[in-house]
Amino acid sequence: AVLEIIAIEMAVEDFSEPETADVEMAPPAVVESHAADLITLQQIAEIALAPVVPEPPASLGAALIASGIIAHPGAPASDPLAPIRRMSQAEKIAFFS
């Protein structure tokens, strides 16, 4: 009897939520394949010999860290509770009880 009541409640339409509309799919676009343009050896050589873009200079922050003015952000800080954090749950219970 309880399951029937739950089934009836679940079957009732919920008007508090907005209805979802069915989305119509657009037909797939037809892609026309063009024959690949042939590249000559001269064009390949020009592309290969193109000047390489130089890397941008290091940032100010990287320069300050490299020179030692600012400490590296990944430098480990001393943690007085590290031994307790490394304990297993059973070790913590035994230690603190």
GROMACS .gro file of C-alpha atoms in nm:
model
   97
    1ALA     CA    1   0.000   0.000   0.000
    2VAL     CA    2   0.282   0.239   0.086
    3LEU     CA    3   0.459   0.161  -0.242
    4GLU     CA    4   0.139   0.235  -0.435
    5ILE     CA    5   0.106   0.574  -0.264
    6ILE     CA    6   0.468   0.657  -0.345
    7ALA     CA    7   0.418   0.546  -0.707
    8ILE     CA    8   0.109   0.768  -0.738
    9GLU     CA    9   0.298   1.067  -0.590
   10MET     CA   10   0.585   1.013  -0.831
   11ALA     CA   11   0.347   0.988  -1.128
   12VAL     CA   12   0.181   1.322  -1.050
   13GLU     CA   13   0.311   1.600  -1.273
   14ASP     CA   14   0.522   1.858  -1.087
   15PHE     CA   15   0.416   2.208  -1.194
   16SER     CA   16   0.673   2.386  -0.976
   17GLU     CA   17   0.948   2.306  -1.228
   18PRO     CA   18   0.945   2.459  -1.576
   19GLU     CA   19   0.876   2.225  -1.863
   20THR     CA   20   1.165   2.118  -2.074
   21ALA     CA   21   1.126   2.166  -2.445
   22ASP     CA   22   1.243   1.912  -2.696
   23VAL     CA   23   1.537   2.049  -2.888
   24GLU     CA   24   1.531   1.991  -3.259
   25MET     CA   25   1.863   1.896  -3.405
   26ALA     CA   26   1.980   2.087  -3.710
   27PRO     CA   27   2.071   1.872  -4.007
   28PRO     CA   28   2.443   1.804  -4.026
   29ALA     CA   29   2.630   2.054  -4.237
   30VAL     CA   30   2.768   1.913  -4.557
   31VAL     CA   31   3.141   1.967  -4.567
   32GLU     CA   32   3.282   1.982  -4.913
   33SER     CA   33   3.625   1.832  -4.922
   34HIS     CA   34   3.864   2.017  -5.145
   35ALA     CA   35   4.162   1.850  -5.295
   36ALA     CA   36   4.464   1.928  -5.080
   37ASP     CA   37   4.670   2.209  -5.222
   38LEU     CA   38   5.006   2.077  -5.325
   39ILE     CA   39   5.294   2.248  -5.153
   40THR     CA   40   5.613   2.283  -5.348
   41LEU     CA   41   5.955   2.206  -5.204
   42GLN     CA   42   6.039   2.575  -5.215
   43GLN     CA   43   5.736   2.659  -4.998
   44ILE     CA   44   5.833   2.384  -4.752
   45ALA     CA   45   6.187   2.522  -4.734
   46GLU     CA   46   6.055   2.875  -4.672
   47ILE     CA   47   5.836   2.750  -4.388
   48ALA     CA   48   6.121   2.547  -4.236
   49LEU     CA   49   6.366   2.837  -4.256
   50ALA     CA   50   6.123   3.092  -4.113
   51PRO     CA   51   6.270   3.283  -3.819
   52VAL     CA   52   6.192   3.131  -3.482
   53VAL     CA   53   6.005   3.360  -3.247
   54PRO     CA   54   6.230   3.432  -2.946
   55GLU     CA   55   6.099   3.346  -2.602
   56PRO     CA   56   5.970   3.642  -2.402
   57PRO     CA   57   6.201   3.762  -2.126
   58ALA     CA   58   6.154   3.620  -1.778
   59SER     CA   59   5.901   3.795  -1.560
   60LEU     CA   60   5.999   4.025  -1.277
   61GLY     CA   61   5.876   3.771  -1.022
   62ALA     CA   62   6.088   3.493  -1.174
   63ALA     CA   63   6.391   3.723  -1.169
   64LEU     CA   64   6.337   3.811  -0.803
   65ILE     CA   65   6.301   3.444  -0.705
   66ALA     CA   66   6.609   3.348  -0.909
   67SER     CA   67   6.821   3.618  -0.745
   68GLY     CA   68   6.707   3.512  -0.397
   69ILE     CA   69   6.539   3.839  -0.302
   70ILE     CA   70   6.208   3.657  -0.257
   71ALA     CA   71   6.182   3.303  -0.117
   72HIS     CA   72   6.054   3.037  -0.354
   73PRO     CA   73   5.678   2.992  -0.293
   74GLY     CA   74   5.718   2.614  -0.280
   75ALA     CA   75   5.964   2.634   0.009
   76PRO     CA   76   5.841   2.403   0.284
   77ALA     CA   77   5.757   2.574   0.610
   78SER     CA   78   5.826   2.392   0.935
   79ASP     CA   79   5.510   2.223   1.057
   80PRO     CA   80   5.512   2.134   1.427
   81LEU     CA   81   5.207   1.907   1.383
   82ALA     CA   82   5.352   1.707   1.094
   83PRO     CA   83   5.426   1.394   1.305
   84ILE     CA   84   5.066   1.387   1.426
   85ARG     CA   85   4.934   1.431   1.072
   86ARG     CA   86   5.142   1.134   0.956
   87MET     CA   87   4.992   0.907   1.226
   88SER     CA   88   4.724   0.658   1.131
   89GLN     CA   89   4.379   0.688   1.288
   90ALA     CA   90   4.456   0.399   1.526
   91GLU     CA   91   4.783   0.562   1.635
   92LYS     CA   92   4.605   0.892   1.699
   93ILE     CA   93   4.340   0.720   1.913
   94ALA     CA   94   4.608   0.536   2.113
   95PHE     CA   95   4.818   0.850   2.152
   96PHE     CA   96   4.539   1.080   2.270
   97SER     CA   97   4.348   0.834   2.491
   0.00000   0.00000   0.00000
